[in-house]
Tab-separated table of C-alpha atoms and ligand atoms in Angstrom:
chain	number	residue	atom	x	y	z
A	18	MET	CA	29.231	77.851	-109.974
A	19	SER	CA	31.263	77.909	-113.374
A	20	SER	CA	32.903	74.898	-114.994
A	21	PRO	CA	36.861	74.315	-113.675
A	22	VAL	CA	39.445	75.230	-115.661
A	23	SER	CA	41.642	72.317	-116.777
A	24	PRO	CA	44.720	70.855	-114.689
A	25	LEU	CA	46.999	71.668	-117.836
A	26	VAL	CA	45.406	75.250	-118.127
A	27	ILE	CA	46.226	75.259	-114.462
A	28	SER	CA	49.643	74.401	-114.309
A	29	GLU	CA	50.321	76.780	-117.395
A	30	ARG	CA	49.002	79.995	-115.819
A	31	LEU	CA	50.656	78.800	-112.402
A	32	ALA	CA	54.077	78.761	-114.615
A	33	ALA	CA	53.136	82.140	-116.522
A	34	LEU	CA	52.766	83.746	-113.027
A	35	ARG	CA	55.951	81.896	-111.594
A	36	ALA	CA	57.780	83.466	-115.075
A	37	ILE	CA	56.613	86.987	-114.003
A	38	ILE	CA	56.218	86.947	-109.917
A	39	PRO	CA	59.898	88.373	-108.590
A	40	GLU	CA	62.067	86.625	-107.155
A	41	GLY	CA	61.346	86.138	-102.656
A	42	ILE	CA	57.526	86.895	-103.204
A	43	GLU	CA	55.462	84.105	-101.655
A	44	LEU	CA	52.584	83.197	-103.612
A	45	VAL	CA	49.060	82.143	-102.245
A	46	ALA	CA	47.309	80.426	-104.573
A	47	VAL	CA	43.609	80.955	-103.334
A	48	SER	CA	41.432	77.827	-103.749
A	49	LYS	CA	38.397	79.189	-101.751
A	50	PHE	CA	34.964	78.071	-103.817
A	51	GLN	CA	37.845	75.743	-106.196
A	52	PRO	CA	37.070	72.153	-106.435
A	53	VAL	CA	39.887	69.849	-104.660
A	54	GLU	CA	40.712	68.531	-108.707
A	55	SER	CA	42.109	72.304	-109.133
A	56	LEU	CA	43.769	72.244	-105.701
A	57	LYS	CA	45.385	68.590	-106.563
A	58	ALA	CA	46.138	70.232	-110.722
A	59	ALA	CA	47.775	73.408	-108.894
A	60	TYR	CA	49.737	70.512	-106.193
A	61	GLU	CA	50.915	68.614	-108.878
A	62	ALA	CA	52.490	71.672	-110.779
A	63	GLY	CA	54.428	72.600	-107.645
A	64	GLN	CA	52.247	74.562	-105.203
A	65	ARG	CA	52.673	74.085	-102.091
A	66	VAL	CA	51.280	77.182	-100.657
A	67	PHE	CA	47.134	77.832	-100.809
A	68	GLY	CA	44.656	79.954	-99.555
A	69	GLU	CA	40.899	78.739	-98.048
A	70	SER	CA	38.401	81.836	-96.803
A	71	ARG	CA	35.922	79.590	-95.156
A	72	VAL	CA	36.470	77.115	-92.277
A	73	GLN	CA	33.716	74.140	-93.342
A	74	GLU	CA	35.378	74.100	-97.142
A	75	LEU	CA	38.780	74.272	-95.484
A	76	ILE	CA	38.492	71.282	-93.280
A	77	VAL	CA	36.787	68.822	-96.299
A	78	LYS	CA	39.938	69.747	-98.424
A	79	ILE	CA	42.640	69.412	-95.949
A	80	PRO	CA	42.784	65.274	-95.642
A	81	GLN	CA	42.109	65.412	-99.818
A	82	LEU	CA	45.753	66.879	-100.715
A	83	PRO	CA	49.215	65.618	-99.394
A	84	SER	CA	50.248	66.697	-95.701
A	85	ASP	CA	52.969	69.436	-97.347
A	86	VAL	CA	50.654	71.812	-98.418
A	87	LYS	CA	50.647	74.760	-96.571
A	88	TRP	CA	47.409	76.492	-95.366
A	89	HIS	CA	46.765	79.728	-95.120
A	90	PHE	CA	43.448	81.199	-93.458
A	91	ILE	CA	42.421	84.406	-95.009
A	92	GLY	CA	38.833	84.919	-94.372
A	93	HIS	CA	37.177	86.578	-92.047
A	94	LEU	CA	37.076	83.519	-89.301
A	95	GLN	CA	34.447	83.551	-86.562
A	96	THR	CA	35.304	83.492	-83.115
A	97	ASN	CA	33.586	79.786	-82.282
A	98	LYS	CA	35.546	78.473	-85.113
A	99	VAL	CA	38.865	78.726	-84.038
A	100	LYS	CA	39.234	75.838	-82.173
A	101	GLN	CA	38.864	73.833	-85.450
A	102	ILE	CA	41.751	75.581	-87.341
A	103	VAL	CA	44.424	76.102	-84.940
A	104	GLY	CA	47.264	73.380	-85.185
A	105	LYS	CA	45.944	72.351	-88.573
A	106	VAL	CA	47.472	75.700	-90.626
A	107	GLU	CA	50.383	77.517	-91.444
A	108	MET	CA	48.947	80.747	-90.981
A	109	ILE	CA	45.950	82.548	-90.073
A	110	GLU	CA	46.130	85.785	-92.378
A	111	SER	CA	42.809	87.764	-91.219
A	112	VAL	CA	43.262	88.286	-87.594
A	113	ASP	CA	41.104	91.109	-87.072
A	114	SER	CA	40.302	91.970	-84.164
A	115	GLU	CA	42.156	91.527	-80.911
A	116	ARG	CA	39.791	89.320	-79.041
A	117	LEU	CA	40.345	87.018	-82.039
A	118	LEU	CA	44.063	87.285	-81.730
A	119	GLU	CA	43.355	86.353	-77.730
A	120	LEU	CA	41.260	83.204	-78.408
A	121	ILE	CA	43.815	81.802	-81.045
A	122	ASP	CA	46.611	82.367	-78.475
A	123	GLN	CA	44.333	79.964	-76.083
A	124	GLU	CA	43.767	77.205	-78.314
A	125	SER	CA	47.663	77.327	-79.348
A	126	ARG	CA	48.296	76.877	-75.838
A	127	LYS	CA	45.697	74.252	-75.304
A	128	LYS	CA	47.453	72.242	-78.155
A	129	ASP	CA	50.767	73.405	-77.172
A	130	CYS	CA	51.773	74.906	-80.876
A	131	ILE	CA	52.397	77.988	-82.068
A	132	SER	CA	50.037	80.231	-84.694
A	133	LYS	CA	51.135	81.599	-87.086
A	134	VAL	CA	49.762	84.755	-87.853
A	135	LEU	CA	48.807	88.741	-89.733
A	136	LEU	CA	47.300	91.453	-88.522
A	137	GLN	CA	44.159	92.264	-91.227
A	138	VAL	CA	44.348	96.238	-91.998
A	139	HIS	CA	41.491	97.841	-93.351
A	140	VAL	CA	43.014	100.809	-95.481
A	141	ALA	CA	40.388	100.110	-99.037
A	142	ALA	CA	37.532	102.752	-99.178
A	143	GLU	CA	34.882	100.314	-98.647
A	144	GLU	CA	32.772	100.546	-95.198
A	145	THR	CA	32.428	96.239	-95.041
A	146	LYS	CA	35.992	94.731	-94.225
A	147	PHE	CA	36.823	93.653	-91.607
A	148	GLY	CA	40.275	94.124	-89.726
A	149	PHE	CA	42.287	96.591	-87.621
A	150	SER	CA	42.352	100.397	-88.709
A	151	ALA	CA	45.904	101.722	-88.564
A	152	ASP	CA	45.526	103.534	-85.724
A	153	GLU	CA	44.115	99.879	-83.716
A	154	VAL	CA	47.191	98.222	-84.927
A	155	LEU	CA	50.022	101.023	-83.981
A	156	ASP	CA	47.781	101.293	-80.520
A	157	TYR	CA	47.917	97.561	-80.121
A	158	PHE	CA	51.532	97.668	-81.017
A	159	ARG	CA	52.489	100.659	-78.808
A	160	SER	CA	50.729	99.028	-75.700
A	161	ARG	CA	52.662	95.982	-75.513
A	162	LYS	CA	49.959	93.775	-75.129
A	163	ILE	CA	52.097	91.203	-78.053
A	164	GLU	CA	54.533	90.252	-74.704
A	165	THR	CA	50.916	88.936	-73.770
A	166	LEU	CA	50.939	86.327	-76.131
A	167	THR	CA	52.545	82.825	-75.091
A	168	ASN	CA	51.728	80.497	-78.267
A	169	THR	CA	51.015	83.205	-81.249
A	170	HIS	CA	53.790	84.763	-83.963
A	171	ILE	CA	52.843	88.575	-85.339
A	172	SER	CA	54.727	87.888	-88.519
A	173	GLY	CA	53.211	91.031	-90.200
A	174	LEU	CA	50.039	92.423	-91.875
A	175	MET	CA	47.433	91.379	-94.311
A	176	ALA	CA	45.352	93.692	-96.424
A	177	MET	CA	43.488	94.445	-99.051
A	178	ALA	CA	43.176	97.351	-101.828
A	179	THR	CA	39.502	99.506	-102.373
A	180	ASN	CA	37.892	97.533	-104.852
A	181	THR	CA	38.547	99.861	-107.332
A	182	SER	CA	40.298	100.164	-111.168
A	183	ASP	CA	41.748	103.817	-110.373
A	184	GLU	CA	45.476	102.332	-110.115
A	185	ALA	CA	46.656	105.772	-108.072
A	186	VAL	CA	43.861	104.262	-105.521
A	187	ILE	CA	44.904	101.180	-105.180
A	188	ARG	CA	48.907	102.344	-105.424
A	189	LYS	CA	47.949	104.156	-102.315
A	190	ASP	CA	46.280	101.799	-100.352
A	191	PHE	CA	49.162	99.471	-100.531
A	192	ALA	CA	51.911	102.177	-99.809
A	193	SER	CA	49.783	103.186	-96.769
A	194	VAL	CA	49.848	99.312	-95.620
A	195	ALA	CA	53.486	99.425	-96.501
A	196	SER	CA	54.629	102.423	-94.472
A	197	LEU	CA	52.724	101.264	-91.156
A	198	MET	CA	54.425	98.563	-91.397
A	199	ARG	CA	57.700	100.342	-91.027
A	200	GLU	CA	56.568	102.424	-88.597
A	201	ILE	CA	56.273	99.608	-86.874
A	202	ARG	CA	59.370	98.113	-87.637
A	203	GLU	CA	61.609	100.743	-87.193
A	204	LYS	CA	59.575	103.557	-84.210
A	205	ILE	CA	57.211	101.447	-82.470
A	206	ASN	CA	58.796	98.168	-81.695
A	207	PRO	CA	62.174	97.877	-83.162
A	208	GLY	CA	62.680	94.597	-81.619
A	209	LEU	CA	60.139	92.551	-83.059
A	210	ARG	CA	61.829	89.536	-84.307
A	211	ASN	CA	60.261	87.904	-87.584
A	212	PHE	CA	57.517	90.751	-87.791
A	213	ASN	CA	58.360	90.335	-91.988
A	214	VAL	CA	55.328	89.189	-94.099
A	215	LEU	CA	53.364	91.630	-95.172
A	216	SER	CA	50.682	89.817	-97.263
A	217	MET	CA	48.948	92.161	-99.834
A	218	GLY	CA	47.555	92.109	-103.819
A	219	MET	CA	45.429	90.034	-105.639
A	220	SER	CA	44.659	88.923	-108.804
A	221	HIS	CA	44.343	92.437	-110.761
A	222	ASP	CA	46.570	93.885	-108.269
A	223	TRP	CA	48.969	92.748	-107.312
A	224	PRO	CA	52.085	94.213	-109.502
A	225	ILE	CA	50.777	96.807	-107.855
A	226	ALA	CA	51.028	95.163	-104.371
A	227	VAL	CA	55.042	93.889	-105.428
A	228	GLU	CA	55.782	97.469	-106.547
A	229	GLU	CA	54.742	98.965	-102.628
A	230	GLY	CA	56.432	96.063	-101.336
A	231	ALA	CA	54.433	92.801	-100.917
A	232	THR	CA	56.358	89.888	-99.531
A	233	SER	CA	52.900	87.649	-99.749
A	234	ILE	CA	50.844	87.860	-102.749
A	235	ARG	CA	47.127	86.044	-102.396
A	236	VAL	CA	46.244	84.741	-106.325
A	237	GLY	CA	43.332	82.812	-106.963
A	238	SER	CA	41.099	84.363	-110.330
A	239	ALA	CA	43.678	84.364	-112.177
A	240	ILE	CA	44.844	80.749	-111.204
A	241	PHE	CA	41.664	79.021	-110.702
A	242	GLY	CA	39.526	80.887	-112.854
A	243	PRO	CA	36.254	83.124	-112.285
A	244	ARG	CA	34.349	81.257	-108.680
B	327	PLP	C1	39.375	86.076	-102.256
B	327	PLP	C2	40.515	86.450	-102.456
B	327	PLP	C3	41.751	86.197	-102.918
B	327	PLP	C4	41.479	86.002	-103.927
B	327	PLP	O1	41.229	86.868	-105.086
B	327	PLP	P1	41.004	87.387	-106.664
B	327	PLP	O2	40.900	88.478	-107.135
B	327	PLP	O3	40.539	85.956	-107.316
B	327	PLP	O4	42.992	86.688	-107.075
B	327	PLP	C5	42.601	87.278	-102.114
B	327	PLP	N1	41.855	87.702	-100.770
B	327	PLP	C6	41.767	87.348	-100.386
B	327	PLP	C7	41.201	87.814	-98.714
B	327	PLP	C8	40.344	87.189	-100.693
B	327	PLP	O5	39.497	87.126	-99.510
């Protein structure tokens, strides 16, 4: 691991980011692989929403930060680890299968809590990324299976763009997710309440994501330095 960025630099980077992120856009500080000291520095600088991608790491970090931190889980969630995070996180952004969705709902019922989730949509060119295809998402909403969820609220969609420096490709990926979101809201399920979170954009491509309609961005290395 590279040595952590100093608390001062973290607070300066956060301030600089906040100055250019348009109002109303949520900033999720992606703190995976970063030491707790770095998260504390961000917290001191006013940051409250943090993104983690590994269950074990998240579980270790939660008790070390103040209880008003809102944790977003953003990595691939194995079905056997659902129990460990339901009730502890503000949002699971990376729901990538119906099976996972059902298990989250089951566990939330058991714990008598409501879980907020995003469906992760796969639009990038890379083969290995997890997620629903756009068609699978459409099928899911058309099927009305959402009505069988009792303790899970689908708040929107999450996506990553193709890992490329070609802005046109990145923009096309983000635009396709935004259009998927619109289609669900306007045509397939217009009655859907609070389906309004579009989480897309990371350190290198968040300005494009915002231009294409992101409401939430997930920024890691631009705040905390390399992992
Ligand atoms: C790591 C990660 C990020 C942040 O990436 P940076 O390039 O460090 O900003 C955002 N989203 C997801 C899903 C990630 O895994």
